[in-house]
Amino acid sequence: MTAIRLDGKRIAGEIREDVAKDVAQFVASGGPKPCLTAVLVGEDPASQVYVRNKSRACEKAGIDGRTMRLPAETTQAELLSVVQGLNDDPAVHGILVQLPLPSASNGGNGGEGFDERQILDAVDPLKDVDAFSPVNVGLLMQGRHRFLPCTPHGIVQLLHRCDISASGKHVVVVGRSDIVGKPMAMMLAQRDGSCGKEVANATVTIAHSRTTNLKQVCLSADILIAAVGVPEMITGDMVADGAVVIDVGINRVNDKLVGDVAFDEASQKASAITPVPGGVGPLTIAMLLHNTLMAAKLQS
Ligand code: GUN
């Protein structure tokens, strides 16, 4: 079997066009121009690229995409005060603190390293377009979400728009991060997902670095979602014939971007697979725009 390539880039383009139309309508009906402010601490090159891409995507959708650049040496107290200032600014609808914050060895928080959790906890839940705050995580857990975290929401949109149903299927999520693995599992297991029943009601297994017999667990997946951050860790022999494979990884190896899935091998087994780049990555930004518009609507 040779897998169908799931074109996340094209679907993200469709979502971005829809958001741009909704933004124009919202502003035409008297709403404020939605505004996202990204907070970028330090000089990490990958984070700089991500933040620039987010800001450009905002502008294309008619959203004000601002970036606050702070030196790595910024203290925890100073960063908390910046977040508080954005919480209090009525012109800012969405706040995104770009992760990772600089480590102690990169001079973060004057060389002591940041308490990332405390910073994320300080973001006003109504402006928390990443959906990382405990309030928004809790609402998702209870099935009454306001914002959905961008990467798993993008994957749900991809499945929905490619007519791939997760209902009743066994989904294996490899990776248990707060950003992708945990919320992804929760969204797919919900009674009603954000796109209706067809991408919810899955039977979900979360696998991780301590899972015994990972290969057998992966082979039992109808839908296999890899979000581990290890280049090409999911090899072809871990993919069941006809499975759908979603690759969340973006790893730079010898100046080339590769996913968490060995694409060529896995494509021989899967019925459908996302490429890297051009798969899940573009959807994350599209859903961030969606959340920023939603934040502006919630605050108006
Ligand atoms: N770093 C990598 N992914 C993300 C994300 O989705 N949001 C934020 N704020 N930082 C990230």
XYZ file of C-alpha atoms and ligand atoms in Angstrom:
311
model
C 0.000 0.000 0.000
C 1.241 3.499 -0.764
C -0.249 6.103 1.512
C -2.261 9.145 0.512
C -0.363 12.300 1.495
C -2.487 14.452 3.826
C -1.847 18.011 2.698
C -1.868 20.029 5.913
C -0.535 23.082 4.131
C -3.537 23.227 1.783
C -6.026 22.688 4.607
C -4.307 25.326 6.742
C -4.649 27.721 3.795
C -8.401 27.056 3.675
C -8.754 27.650 7.418
C -6.705 30.858 7.201
C -8.946 32.138 4.413
C -12.027 31.344 6.512
C -10.528 33.160 9.513
C -9.613 36.173 7.336
C -13.225 36.379 6.101
C -14.556 36.107 9.683
C -12.124 38.790 10.863
C -13.256 41.145 8.086
C -16.898 40.516 8.996
C -16.224 41.020 12.718
C -14.435 44.326 12.107
C -17.091 45.475 9.589
C -19.772 44.870 12.205
C -17.988 47.208 14.645
C -15.643 44.784 16.424
C -12.060 45.781 17.246
C -9.191 44.609 15.063
C -8.096 41.376 16.774
C -4.608 41.646 18.250
C -2.177 38.871 19.164
C 0.970 39.728 21.110
C 3.749 37.152 21.142
C 6.344 37.454 23.883
C 9.756 36.270 22.714
C 12.445 36.007 25.383
C 16.046 35.459 24.253
C 17.628 34.691 20.907
C 16.687 31.079 20.126
C 16.791 30.953 16.288
C 13.930 28.450 15.899
C 11.685 30.488 18.223
C 12.503 33.633 16.262
C 11.383 31.936 13.042
C 8.189 30.593 14.649
C 7.253 33.993 16.064
C 7.970 35.776 12.775
C 5.784 33.253 10.915
C 2.962 33.706 13.428
C 3.126 37.474 13.131
C 3.094 37.363 9.296
C 0.159 34.962 9.302
C -1.726 37.340 11.604
C -1.191 40.288 9.284
C -2.405 38.268 6.271
C -5.606 37.422 8.158
C -6.262 41.049 9.141
C -5.081 40.464 12.719
C -2.643 42.820 14.422
C 0.372 40.547 15.082
C 2.722 42.151 17.587
C 5.941 40.788 19.057
C 7.514 41.862 22.353
C 11.199 40.982 22.311
C 12.923 40.685 25.671
C 16.535 39.766 26.489
C 17.258 36.309 27.948
C 18.440 37.978 31.169
C 14.924 39.341 31.841
C 13.988 38.252 35.357
C 11.027 36.106 36.316
C 9.453 39.109 38.073
C 9.952 41.344 35.015
C 8.419 38.759 32.699
C 5.455 38.305 35.052
C 4.971 42.048 35.012
C 5.059 42.109 31.176
C 2.373 39.396 31.086
C 0.303 41.317 33.623
C 0.591 44.460 31.495
C -0.713 42.554 28.461
C -3.538 41.077 30.562
C -4.541 44.612 31.510
C -4.270 46.078 27.988
C -7.736 46.090 26.372
C -6.184 46.436 22.881
C -4.493 43.011 23.242
C -6.851 40.057 22.780
C -4.421 37.152 22.622
C -1.149 36.540 24.485
C 1.382 33.912 23.482
C 4.573 33.370 25.477
C 6.848 31.551 23.066
C 8.317 28.356 24.521
C 10.835 27.241 25.475
C 11.910 30.144 27.674
C 15.722 30.490 27.819
C 17.323 27.953 30.149
C 19.682 28.853 32.991
C 22.682 28.017 30.772
C 21.361 30.459 28.143
C 21.107 33.192 30.770
C 17.350 32.889 31.360
C 16.055 34.781 34.413
C 19.482 36.243 35.134
C 21.101 32.773 34.928
C 18.643 30.984 37.245
C 16.267 29.717 34.559
C 12.568 30.561 34.372
C 9.686 28.967 36.215
C 7.743 28.412 32.979
C 4.621 27.153 34.723
C 4.302 30.295 36.818
C 4.546 32.470 33.681
C 1.924 30.463 31.776
C -0.367 30.444 34.826
C -0.240 34.258 34.841
C -1.805 34.625 31.364
C -5.452 35.726 31.564
C -7.474 32.620 30.571
C -9.609 34.790 28.246
C -6.454 35.820 26.350
C -4.780 32.399 26.517
C -4.804 31.560 22.808
C -2.381 28.650 23.391
C -4.891 27.122 25.855
C -2.021 26.324 28.234
C -3.520 27.888 31.371
C -4.933 25.522 34.017
C -8.404 27.006 33.514
C -8.437 26.187 29.811
C -6.851 22.752 30.345
C -9.527 22.033 32.958
C -12.361 23.169 30.687
C -11.069 20.877 27.934
C -10.892 17.979 30.379
C -14.542 18.574 31.285
C -15.629 18.780 27.632
C -16.656 22.452 27.833
C -13.612 24.067 26.253
C -13.310 27.686 25.228
C -9.931 27.613 23.454
C -8.431 24.402 22.171
C -4.636 24.019 22.034
C -3.507 24.821 18.501
C -1.587 21.715 17.407
C -4.100 19.065 18.537
C -6.952 21.235 17.271
C -5.184 21.436 13.908
C -4.948 17.641 13.809
C -8.656 17.296 14.595
C -9.401 19.731 11.749
C -7.141 17.761 9.402
C -8.906 14.477 10.193
C -12.311 16.133 9.866
C -11.553 17.814 6.555
C -9.990 14.630 5.132
C -13.095 12.615 6.127
C -11.124 10.414 8.495
C -13.335 9.279 11.346
C -11.834 8.452 14.728
C -15.129 7.301 16.229
C -14.788 3.834 17.731
C -11.230 3.537 16.396
C -8.090 2.842 18.384
C -5.870 5.930 18.373
C -2.359 5.630 19.782
C -0.752 8.937 20.721
C 2.990 8.549 21.210
C 4.104 11.361 23.518
C 2.535 12.838 26.657
C 3.472 16.513 26.478
C 1.163 19.174 27.877
C 1.193 20.919 24.476
C 0.274 17.989 22.224
C 0.055 14.455 23.628
C -2.211 14.957 26.641
C -4.734 17.383 25.072
C -4.755 15.357 21.825
C -5.770 12.215 23.697
C -8.466 14.101 25.607
C -9.955 15.693 22.482
C -10.218 12.400 20.624
C -11.775 10.617 23.596
C -14.503 13.259 24.114
C -18.106 12.325 23.547
C -18.466 15.270 21.134
C -15.320 16.729 19.628
C -14.824 20.249 18.333
C -15.734 19.008 14.848
C -18.566 16.758 15.905
C -18.740 13.107 16.779
C -16.708 11.813 13.870
C -13.394 12.998 15.312
C -14.361 12.141 18.868
C -15.422 8.918 20.558
C -12.083 7.262 19.910
C -10.480 4.647 22.130
C -7.200 6.299 23.023
C -3.889 4.971 24.285
C -1.117 7.348 25.355
C 2.275 5.727 24.819
C 5.574 7.225 25.966
C 9.240 6.555 26.652
C 8.434 4.020 29.413
C 5.861 2.058 27.407
C 6.872 -1.590 27.232
C 6.608 -3.134 23.791
C 5.976 0.172 22.030
C 6.083 -1.551 18.659
C 3.120 -3.819 19.486
C 1.156 -0.897 20.912
C 1.756 1.149 17.758
C 0.836 -1.800 15.553
C -2.570 -1.924 17.263
C -3.376 1.655 16.165
C -5.947 2.501 13.521
C -4.670 6.071 13.828
C -1.094 6.616 15.028
C -0.090 10.095 16.199
C 3.627 10.652 16.813
C 4.547 13.605 19.033
C 7.808 12.654 20.703
C 10.417 14.968 19.191
C 12.759 12.113 18.245
C 13.697 12.078 14.537
C 12.179 9.129 12.632
C 11.557 7.119 15.789
C 8.418 5.516 14.353
C 9.682 3.074 11.760
C 7.708 1.227 9.086
C 7.518 -1.984 11.141
C 5.578 -0.083 13.843
C 2.761 0.888 11.464
C -0.188 -1.436 10.816
C -1.322 -1.999 7.229
C -3.874 0.667 6.378
C -3.287 2.833 9.474
C -3.520 6.627 9.344
C -0.251 8.218 10.495
C -0.057 11.787 11.826
C 3.469 13.112 12.348
C 3.741 16.064 14.742
C 7.554 16.090 14.893
C 9.647 18.871 13.401
C 13.297 17.910 13.885
C 16.269 19.514 12.193
C 18.789 16.861 11.133
C 21.783 17.939 9.027
C 19.931 21.081 7.933
C 16.909 19.062 6.808
C 13.521 18.936 8.535
C 12.356 15.446 9.427
C 9.415 14.223 11.467
C 9.097 11.656 14.245
C 8.078 9.098 11.599
C 10.350 7.450 9.025
C 8.188 8.781 6.189
C 9.231 6.535 3.275
C 8.956 3.284 5.254
C 5.710 4.265 6.971
C 4.186 5.333 3.631
C 4.511 1.737 2.412
C 2.199 0.547 5.221
C -0.147 3.445 5.979
C -3.312 4.342 4.071
C -2.713 8.053 4.727
C 0.164 10.035 6.240
C 1.150 13.640 6.930
C 4.467 14.845 5.479
C 7.075 16.957 7.300
C 7.187 19.792 6.431
C 3.729 20.649 5.081
C 1.662 18.441 7.370
C 0.710 19.354 10.921
C 2.988 22.426 11.274
C 0.952 24.868 9.127
C -2.248 23.859 10.926
C -0.881 25.021 14.285
C -0.602 28.595 13.011
C -4.033 28.446 11.364
C -5.653 27.439 14.655
C -3.770 30.194 16.487
C -5.437 32.727 14.191
C -8.784 31.059 14.853
C -8.210 31.327 18.630
C -7.149 34.975 18.387
C -10.370 35.898 16.603
C -12.305 33.924 19.206
C -10.479 35.803 21.984
C -11.390 39.152 20.409
C -15.036 38.059 20.201
C -15.036 36.854 23.837
C -13.683 40.208 25.015
C -16.021 42.397 22.971
N 6.746 26.363 21.206
C 6.539 25.294 20.414
N 5.213 25.159 20.147
C 4.591 26.175 20.796
C 3.235 26.570 20.894
O 2.308 25.949 20.343
N 2.997 27.683 21.649
C 3.990 28.354 22.285
N 3.654 29.416 23.013
N 5.261 28.015 22.208
C 5.554 26.920 21.466
